[in-house]
């Protein structure tokens, strides 16, 4: 019971934390792009946009990202056996994440916040790029550790029968890491781009600073489109790697109870299913697709749950080695279907840019703010697919989750902390949503008054000495120079 509660607590804090991490990575990169445009073109509109979306980035960092620190305390409190077991492996990458990446990110974020009009433009720009790079570097170390849990490499077993790291470079050449890390980074760019697009669309629909927010809408779509389609390919390749090292995860993701020797179909939907229903009704089966997704070959074999269970019993001893099939099946489909939907939405936006009607597309601008929910659901489904699919292992093939919990922590202790965390995180979540929406709906700060020759090229107002009829309409859907 205490192990199950400890899992619930860690899942709660992890899912909540992972709602904010992709926004931080994605928005930091996009804010850096905006500031680079200001640095290159000296257009004050890009400075105003940098501050606008920089404020949203800071809200996200202040409320959400620091919740990841709670997880490190949970390792010691609720998972002491696990911490001792993996301490010789995780000490290196987690120390590098804390001392190098997190401190680098927080330090230069503080300098960037207080450096406006105090630092040179070039040095100030360097700070935000260091923040963006450090956030990605932090994810690199975390994903290296997580990938080791999925596929342990670069270790030997010491006299206490605990893994001892003997090749740190193996952590960063782990096949799971090589595909999982770019998968997370691109998912973060997708999330950040959709958040930027959502607020840009809201302002465009209300005719607020339209020329400025057209630019951020275009930038977000230009980043979003390749990111989502490349990430779908990378996610597919990650599935092939997991099919090799974690075949039970792939079998459960298809609810495939018996081995399919070749030309395995993929079911778009099913009714029934789950650990107690080995005969679900498959709906809309797509020929050969499962073999392609799992092996990269049209005639590839995909092992079944029953056969893998029997194999693991022989290899590891009696036990249930089947993860939650319902979570695996639908987690995979929610992630994949939302990614495809986001890709179609991005193509719709590019089509509107090509037609030069993005700023007037009523339905697109109406849907875009609500569409911001999609990447958060997609990321959560992907997290559940990855972590639930490893069960009952906390470290694949080496340590079961049932062996990892702290023996001295009682059920009452975990209930108290779980309730406290849920209440606290709900409050912080409400505060974050309120602040993001509140500041995201505010107007851009006023630009400096400019003359007709050197001014804010993005202003919606004509220069003082020009009549409205004499001012050329800005090219509303022109891609900013930074992009090309």
Coordinates of C-alpha atoms in Angstrom, one line a residue:
X1 CA 0.0 0.0 0.0
X2 CA 2.8 2.5 0.9
X3 CA 4.6 1.7 -2.4
X4 CA 1.5 2.4 -4.4
X5 CA 0.9 5.7 -2.5
X6 CA 4.6 6.6 -3.0
X7 CA 4.1 6.0 -6.7
X8 CA 1.0 8.1 -6.8
X9 CA 2.9 10.9 -5.0
X10 CA 5.8 10.8 -7.4
X11 CA 3.5 10.6 -10.4
X12 CA 1.6 13.6 -9.2
X13 CA 4.7 15.8 -8.7
X14 CA 6.3 14.6 -11.9
X15 CA 3.3 15.2 -14.1
X16 CA 2.8 18.6 -12.6
X17 CA 6.5 19.5 -13.0
X18 CA 6.5 18.3 -16.6
X19 CA 3.7 20.6 -17.5
X20 CA 6.1 23.5 -17.0
X21 CA 9.4 22.2 -18.2
X22 CA 8.5 22.1 -21.9
X23 CA 7.1 25.6 -21.7
X24 CA 10.4 26.9 -20.2
X25 CA 12.6 25.2 -22.8
X26 CA 10.4 26.2 -25.7
X27 CA 9.6 29.8 -24.6
X28 CA 13.3 30.5 -23.7
X29 CA 14.3 29.6 -27.2
X30 CA 11.6 31.7 -28.8
X31 CA 12.2 34.7 -26.6
X32 CA 15.9 34.4 -27.6
X33 CA 14.8 34.5 -31.2
X34 CA 12.8 37.6 -30.6
X35 CA 15.6 39.4 -28.9
X36 CA 18.0 38.3 -31.7
X37 CA 15.6 40.0 -34.1
X38 CA 15.8 43.2 -32.1
X39 CA 19.6 43.0 -31.9
X40 CA 19.9 42.5 -35.7
X41 CA 17.3 44.9 -36.9
X42 CA 17.1 47.4 -34.1
X43 CA 13.3 47.3 -34.4
X44 CA 11.8 48.4 -31.1
X45 CA 8.7 46.2 -31.7
X46 CA 10.9 43.1 -31.2
X47 CA 12.1 44.5 -27.9
X48 CA 8.5 45.0 -26.8
X49 CA 7.7 41.4 -27.9
X50 CA 10.7 40.1 -26.1
X51 CA 9.6 41.7 -22.9
X52 CA 6.0 40.5 -23.4
X53 CA 6.8 36.8 -23.9
X54 CA 9.8 37.1 -21.5
X55 CA 7.3 37.9 -18.7
X56 CA 5.3 34.8 -19.5
X57 CA 8.5 32.8 -19.4
X58 CA 9.4 34.2 -16.0
X59 CA 5.9 33.4 -14.6
X60 CA 6.3 29.8 -15.8
X61 CA 9.8 29.5 -14.2
X62 CA 8.9 31.1 -10.9
X63 CA 5.8 28.9 -10.3
X64 CA 6.5 25.7 -12.1
X65 CA 10.0 24.7 -12.8
X66 CA 11.2 24.8 -9.2
X67 CA 8.7 22.1 -8.3
X68 CA 11.3 19.7 -9.7
X69 CA 13.3 20.2 -6.6
X70 CA 10.6 18.3 -4.6
X71 CA 11.3 15.2 -6.6
X72 CA 14.9 15.1 -5.5
X73 CA 13.7 15.1 -1.8
X74 CA 11.2 12.4 -2.7
X75 CA 14.1 10.2 -3.9
X76 CA 15.6 10.2 -0.4
X77 CA 12.4 10.2 1.6
X78 CA 10.1 7.7 -0.2
X79 CA 12.6 5.8 -2.4
X80 CA 15.6 5.3 -0.2
X81 CA 16.3 1.8 -1.4
X82 CA 16.2 3.0 -5.0
X83 CA 18.5 6.0 -4.1
X84 CA 21.1 3.7 -2.6
X85 CA 20.9 1.3 -5.5
X86 CA 21.3 3.9 -8.3
X87 CA 23.4 6.4 -6.3
X88 CA 26.7 5.3 -8.0
X89 CA 25.1 5.9 -11.4
X90 CA 23.0 9.0 -10.9
X91 CA 25.5 11.0 -8.8
X92 CA 27.4 12.2 -11.8
X93 CA 24.7 13.4 -14.2
X94 CA 22.4 14.8 -11.4
X95 CA 25.4 16.7 -10.0
X96 CA 26.1 18.1 -13.4
X97 CA 22.5 19.0 -13.9
X98 CA 22.4 20.9 -10.6
X99 CA 25.8 22.5 -10.5
X100 CA 26.2 23.3 -14.2
X101 CA 22.8 23.5 -16.0
X102 CA 20.4 24.7 -13.3
X103 CA 22.8 27.2 -11.7
X104 CA 23.8 28.5 -15.1
X105 CA 20.1 28.9 -16.1
X106 CA 19.1 30.6 -12.9
X107 CA 22.1 32.9 -12.8
X108 CA 21.8 34.2 -16.3
X109 CA 18.1 34.4 -16.1
X110 CA 18.5 36.8 -13.1
X111 CA 21.1 38.8 -15.0
X112 CA 18.8 39.0 -18.0
X113 CA 15.9 40.2 -15.9
X114 CA 17.8 43.0 -14.3
X115 CA 20.1 43.7 -17.2
X116 CA 17.7 45.7 -19.4
X117 CA 19.3 49.1 -20.2
X118 CA 22.2 48.2 -17.9
X119 CA 24.1 45.7 -20.1
X120 CA 25.1 46.1 -23.7
X121 CA 22.7 44.7 -26.2
X122 CA 25.1 42.0 -27.2
X123 CA 25.9 40.9 -23.7
X124 CA 22.2 41.0 -22.7
X125 CA 21.3 38.9 -25.8
X126 CA 24.0 36.4 -24.8
X127 CA 22.3 36.0 -21.4
X128 CA 19.0 34.9 -22.8
X129 CA 20.7 32.4 -25.2
X130 CA 22.6 31.0 -22.2
X131 CA 19.3 30.6 -20.4
X132 CA 17.9 28.8 -23.4
X133 CA 20.9 26.6 -23.8
X134 CA 21.1 25.8 -20.1
X135 CA 17.5 24.7 -20.0
X136 CA 18.2 22.3 -22.8
X137 CA 21.4 21.2 -21.0
X138 CA 19.4 20.5 -17.9
X139 CA 17.1 18.3 -19.8
X140 CA 20.1 16.5 -21.3
X141 CA 21.4 15.3 -17.9
X142 CA 17.9 14.4 -16.6
X143 CA 17.2 12.4 -19.8
X144 CA 20.5 10.6 -19.6
X145 CA 19.6 9.4 -16.1
X146 CA 16.1 8.5 -17.1
X147 CA 17.3 6.6 -20.2
X148 CA 19.6 4.6 -18.0
X149 CA 16.5 3.4 -16.0
X150 CA 15.0 2.3 -19.3
X151 CA 18.1 0.6 -20.6
X152 CA 21.0 0.3 -18.1
X153 CA 24.5 0.7 -19.7
X154 CA 28.1 1.6 -18.7
X155 CA 28.1 -0.2 -15.3
X156 CA 29.4 -3.2 -13.4
X157 CA 27.9 -4.7 -10.3
X158 CA 29.9 -4.2 -7.1
X159 CA 30.3 -6.4 -4.1
X160 CA 27.0 -5.1 -2.6
X161 CA 25.3 -6.1 -5.9
X162 CA 24.7 -2.5 -6.8
X163 CA 25.5 -1.0 -10.2
X164 CA 28.7 1.0 -10.3
X165 CA 29.3 3.4 -13.2
X166 CA 32.4 2.6 -15.1
X167 CA 31.8 4.4 -18.4
X168 CA 30.1 7.8 -18.1
X169 CA 30.1 8.3 -21.8
X170 CA 27.9 5.3 -22.2
X171 CA 25.2 7.3 -20.5
X172 CA 25.3 9.8 -23.3
X173 CA 25.5 7.2 -26.1
X174 CA 22.8 5.1 -24.8
X175 CA 20.5 4.3 -27.8
X176 CA 17.4 5.2 -25.7
X177 CA 18.9 8.6 -24.8
X178 CA 20.0 9.4 -28.3
X179 CA 16.4 9.3 -29.4
X180 CA 14.6 10.3 -26.2
X181 CA 16.5 13.5 -25.6
X182 CA 15.7 15.2 -29.0
X183 CA 12.2 13.9 -28.6
X184 CA 11.8 15.9 -25.4
X185 CA 13.5 19.0 -26.8
X186 CA 11.3 19.0 -29.9
X187 CA 8.2 18.4 -27.8
X188 CA 9.3 21.5 -25.8
X189 CA 9.6 23.6 -28.9
X190 CA 6.2 22.5 -30.0
X191 CA 4.7 23.4 -26.6
X192 CA 6.4 26.8 -26.5
X193 CA 5.5 27.6 -30.1
X194 CA 1.8 26.8 -29.5
X195 CA 1.8 28.9 -26.3
X196 CA 3.2 31.8 -28.3
X197 CA 0.7 31.2 -31.1
X198 CA -2.2 31.1 -28.6
X199 CA -1.5 34.5 -27.2
X200 CA -0.6 36.0 -30.6
X201 CA -3.9 34.7 -32.0
X202 CA -5.9 36.1 -29.0
X203 CA -4.5 39.6 -29.7
X204 CA -4.9 39.3 -33.4
X205 CA -8.6 38.4 -33.0
X206 CA -9.1 41.5 -30.9
X207 CA -7.1 43.7 -33.3
X208 CA -4.6 44.5 -30.6
X209 CA -1.1 45.5 -31.8
X210 CA -1.9 43.4 -34.9
X211 CA 1.3 44.0 -36.9
X212 CA 3.4 43.0 -33.9
X213 CA 1.5 39.8 -33.0
X214 CA 1.3 38.8 -36.6
X215 CA 5.1 38.5 -36.4
X216 CA 5.1 36.3 -33.4
X217 CA 2.3 34.2 -34.9
X218 CA 4.4 33.6 -38.0
X219 CA 7.5 32.9 -36.0
X220 CA 5.7 30.4 -33.8
X221 CA 4.3 28.6 -36.9
X222 CA 7.6 28.5 -38.6
X223 CA 9.2 26.9 -35.5
X224 CA 6.1 24.6 -34.8
X225 CA 5.7 23.0 -38.2
X226 CA 9.1 21.4 -38.7
X227 CA 9.4 20.6 -34.9
X228 CA 6.2 18.6 -34.8
X229 CA 6.8 16.6 -38.0
X230 CA 10.4 15.9 -37.2
X231 CA 9.4 14.8 -33.7
X232 CA 6.8 12.4 -35.0
X233 CA 9.7 10.7 -36.9
X234 CA 11.9 10.7 -33.9
X235 CA 9.1 9.3 -31.7
X236 CA 8.7 6.5 -34.2
X237 CA 12.4 5.7 -34.1
X238 CA 12.3 5.8 -30.3
X239 CA 9.6 3.2 -30.5
X240 CA 11.9 0.9 -32.5
X241 CA 14.6 1.3 -29.9
X242 CA 12.2 0.5 -27.1
X243 CA 10.9 -2.5 -29.1
X244 CA 14.4 -3.9 -28.9
X245 CA 15.2 -3.1 -25.2
X246 CA 11.7 -3.0 -23.7
X247 CA 9.5 -5.2 -25.9
X248 CA 6.8 -5.5 -23.2
X249 CA 6.2 -1.7 -23.4
X250 CA 5.5 -1.9 -27.1
X251 CA 3.3 -5.0 -26.8
X252 CA 1.3 -3.3 -24.1
X253 CA 1.0 -0.2 -26.2
X254 CA -0.8 -2.2 -28.9
X255 CA -2.6 -4.5 -26.4
X256 CA -0.9 -7.4 -28.4
X257 CA -1.3 -10.4 -26.2
X258 CA 0.1 -13.0 -28.6
X259 CA 3.2 -12.7 -30.8
X260 CA 2.5 -11.5 -34.4
X261 CA 5.2 -13.1 -36.7
X262 CA 5.0 -10.5 -39.5
X263 CA 2.9 -7.9 -41.3
X264 CA 1.4 -6.8 -37.9
X265 CA -1.6 -4.4 -38.2
X266 CA -2.0 -1.4 -36.0
X267 CA -5.4 -0.7 -34.4
X268 CA -6.6 2.9 -34.5
X269 CA -9.1 2.2 -31.7
X270 CA -10.3 -0.7 -29.6
X271 CA -13.1 -1.4 -27.2
X272 CA -12.4 -3.3 -24.1
X273 CA -8.9 -4.2 -23.3
X274 CA -6.8 -3.9 -20.2
X275 CA -4.9 -6.4 -18.0
X276 CA -8.1 -8.5 -17.4
X277 CA -9.3 -8.5 -21.0
X278 CA -6.9 -10.1 -23.4
X279 CA -9.5 -10.1 -26.3
X280 CA -10.3 -6.5 -27.0
X281 CA -12.2 -5.6 -30.1
X282 CA -9.9 -3.9 -32.6
X283 CA -11.4 -1.1 -34.7
X284 CA -9.9 0.3 -37.9
X285 CA -6.8 -1.9 -38.2
X286 CA -4.1 -0.5 -40.5
X287 CA -2.2 -3.3 -42.2
X288 CA 1.5 -3.7 -41.6
X289 CA 1.8 -0.4 -39.6
X290 CA 2.7 -2.0 -36.2
X291 CA 5.5 -3.9 -37.8
X292 CA 6.9 -0.7 -39.3
X293 CA 6.5 1.2 -36.1
X294 CA 8.1 -1.5 -33.9
X295 CA 10.8 -2.8 -36.2
X296 CA 11.1 -0.5 -39.2
X297 CA 10.3 -3.4 -41.4
X298 CA 7.0 -4.3 -43.0
X299 CA 7.4 -8.0 -42.2
X300 CA 8.9 -7.5 -38.7
X301 CA 7.9 -9.7 -35.8
X302 CA 6.3 -8.1 -32.7
X303 CA 6.4 -10.1 -29.5
X304 CA 3.2 -10.6 -27.5
X305 CA 2.5 -10.0 -23.9
X306 CA 1.8 -13.6 -23.0
X307 CA 5.1 -14.8 -24.6
X308 CA 7.1 -12.0 -22.9
X309 CA 5.5 -12.7 -19.6
X310 CA 6.6 -16.4 -19.8
X311 CA 10.1 -15.4 -20.9
X312 CA 10.5 -12.9 -18.0
X313 CA 9.3 -15.5 -15.5
X314 CA 12.0 -17.9 -16.6
X315 CA 14.6 -15.1 -16.6
X316 CA 13.8 -13.2 -13.5
X317 CA 11.6 -15.5 -11.4
X318 CA 7.9 -15.6 -10.6
X319 CA 5.9 -12.3 -10.8
X320 CA 3.7 -10.2 -13.0
X321 CA 5.8 -8.3 -15.6
X322 CA 2.8 -6.8 -17.5
X323 CA 2.4 -3.0 -17.2
X324 CA -1.0 -1.3 -17.2
X325 CA -2.2 -2.1 -20.7
X326 CA -5.0 0.4 -20.7
X327 CA -2.6 3.3 -19.9
X328 CA -0.1 2.0 -22.5
X329 CA -2.6 1.6 -25.3
X330 CA -4.4 4.9 -24.9
X331 CA -1.3 6.8 -23.8
X332 CA 0.4 6.0 -27.1
X333 CA -2.7 7.0 -29.1
X334 CA -3.4 10.2 -27.3
X335 CA 0.2 11.3 -27.8
X336 CA 0.3 10.2 -31.5
X337 CA -3.1 11.5 -32.5
X338 CA -2.6 14.9 -30.8
X339 CA 0.8 15.2 -32.5
X340 CA -0.9 14.6 -35.9
X341 CA -3.6 17.1 -35.0
X342 CA -1.0 19.7 -34.1
X343 CA 0.8 19.0 -37.4
X344 CA -2.4 19.6 -39.4
X345 CA -3.1 22.8 -37.4
X346 CA 0.4 24.1 -38.1
X347 CA -0.1 23.4 -41.9
X348 CA -3.4 25.3 -41.8
X349 CA -1.5 28.2 -40.3
X350 CA 1.2 28.1 -43.0
X351 CA -1.5 28.0 -45.6
X352 CA -3.0 31.1 -44.2
X353 CA 0.4 32.8 -44.2
X354 CA 0.9 31.9 -47.8
X355 CA -2.5 33.4 -48.6
X356 CA -1.7 36.5 -46.5
X357 CA -4.9 36.0 -44.5
X358 CA -3.5 34.9 -41.1
X359 CA -4.5 38.1 -39.3
X360 CA -8.0 37.8 -40.6
X361 CA -8.7 34.1 -40.3
X362 CA -11.6 34.1 -37.9
X363 CA -11.8 30.4 -37.2
X364 CA -8.0 29.8 -36.9
X365 CA -7.7 32.7 -34.5
X366 CA -10.7 31.5 -32.5
X367 CA -9.3 27.9 -32.1
X368 CA -5.7 28.7 -31.5
X369 CA -6.0 29.9 -27.9
X370 CA -7.9 26.8 -26.9
X371 CA -5.5 24.6 -28.9
X372 CA -2.8 25.5 -26.4
X373 CA -4.2 22.6 -24.2
X374 CA -3.2 20.0 -26.8
X375 CA 0.6 19.9 -26.2
X376 CA 0.2 19.5 -22.5
X377 CA -2.1 16.5 -22.9
X378 CA 0.3 15.1 -25.5
X379 CA 3.3 15.5 -23.2
X380 CA 1.5 14.0 -20.3
X381 CA 0.4 11.0 -22.4
X382 CA 3.9 10.5 -23.6
X383 CA 5.3 10.6 -20.0
X384 CA 2.7 8.0 -18.9
X385 CA 3.6 5.8 -21.9
X386 CA 7.3 6.0 -21.1
X387 CA 7.2 5.5 -17.3
X388 CA 4.2 3.3 -16.8
X389 CA 5.4 1.0 -19.6
X390 CA 8.6 0.2 -17.7
X391 CA 6.6 -1.3 -14.8
X392 CA 7.1 -3.4 -12.7
X393 CA 10.7 -2.3 -13.1
X394 CA 12.0 0.9 -11.7
X395 CA 15.3 0.1 -13.4
X396 CA 14.7 -2.2 -16.3
X397 CA 15.9 -5.7 -15.5
X398 CA 17.8 -4.7 -12.3
X399 CA 15.3 -3.5 -9.7
X400 CA 11.6 -3.7 -9.3
X401 CA 9.5 -0.8 -8.0
X402 CA 8.3 -3.0 -5.2
X403 CA 11.9 -3.2 -3.9
X404 CA 12.6 0.5 -4.2
X405 CA 10.4 2.1 -1.5
X406 CA 11.7 3.3 1.9
X407 CA 10.8 0.7 4.5
X408 CA 10.6 3.3 7.3
X409 CA 8.0 5.6 5.7
X410 CA 4.5 4.7 6.7
X411 CA 1.2 4.9 4.8
X412 CA 0.1 7.7 7.0
X413 CA 3.2 9.7 6.3
X414 CA 2.7 9.4 2.5
X415 CA -1.0 10.3 2.8
X416 CA -0.3 13.5 4.6
X417 CA 2.4 14.6 2.2
X418 CA 0.4 13.5 -0.8
X419 CA -2.7 15.6 0.2
X420 CA -0.4 18.5 1.1
X421 CA 1.3 18.4 -2.3
X422 CA -2.0 18.1 -4.2
X423 CA -3.5 21.1 -2.5
X424 CA -0.4 23.1 -2.9
X425 CA 0.1 22.2 -6.5
X426 CA -3.6 22.9 -7.3
X427 CA -3.1 26.4 -5.8
X428 CA 0.1 27.0 -7.7
X429 CA -1.5 25.7 -10.9
X430 CA -4.5 28.1 -10.5
X431 CA -2.1 31.0 -9.8
X432 CA 0.0 30.1 -12.9
X433 CA -2.9 29.9 -15.2
X434 CA -4.3 33.2 -13.9
X435 CA -1.0 35.1 -14.2
X436 CA -0.3 33.7 -17.6
X437 CA -3.7 34.7 -18.9
X438 CA -3.7 38.0 -17.1
X439 CA -0.3 39.2 -18.4
X440 CA -0.8 37.5 -21.8
X441 CA -3.9 39.6 -22.4
X442 CA -2.2 42.9 -21.6
X443 CA -1.3 45.3 -24.4
X444 CA 2.3 45.6 -25.5
X445 CA 4.1 48.4 -23.7
X446 CA 4.0 51.6 -25.7
X447 CA 6.8 52.1 -28.2
X448 CA 8.9 55.2 -28.4
X449 CA 7.7 57.9 -30.7
X450 CA 9.5 57.6 -34.0
X451 CA 9.9 59.6 -37.2
X452 CA 8.6 58.4 -40.5
X453 CA 12.1 57.2 -41.6
X454 CA 13.6 55.4 -38.7
X455 CA 10.7 54.4 -36.6
X456 CA 8.9 51.3 -35.3
X457 CA 8.2 49.5 -38.5
X458 CA 5.6 47.5 -36.8
X459 CA 3.4 50.4 -35.5
X460 CA -0.2 50.2 -36.5
X461 CA -0.4 54.0 -36.6
X462 CA 0.8 56.2 -39.4
X463 CA 3.7 58.7 -38.9
X464 CA 2.6 62.1 -37.6
X465 CA 3.1 63.8 -40.9
X466 CA 1.4 61.2 -43.1
X467 CA -2.2 60.8 -43.8
X468 CA -3.8 57.4 -43.4
X469 CA -4.2 57.0 -47.1
X470 CA -0.5 57.6 -47.8
X471 CA 0.8 54.9 -45.6
X472 CA 1.4 51.5 -47.2
X473 CA -0.3 48.6 -45.5
X474 CA 2.4 46.4 -43.9
X475 CA 3.0 43.0 -45.4
X476 CA 1.1 41.3 -42.7
X477 CA 2.2 37.8 -43.3
X478 CA 5.9 38.4 -44.3
X479 CA 8.2 36.0 -42.4
X480 CA 10.6 38.1 -40.2
X481 CA 14.1 38.4 -41.6
X482 CA 15.5 36.3 -38.7
X483 CA 13.8 33.2 -40.0
X484 CA 15.4 33.4 -43.4

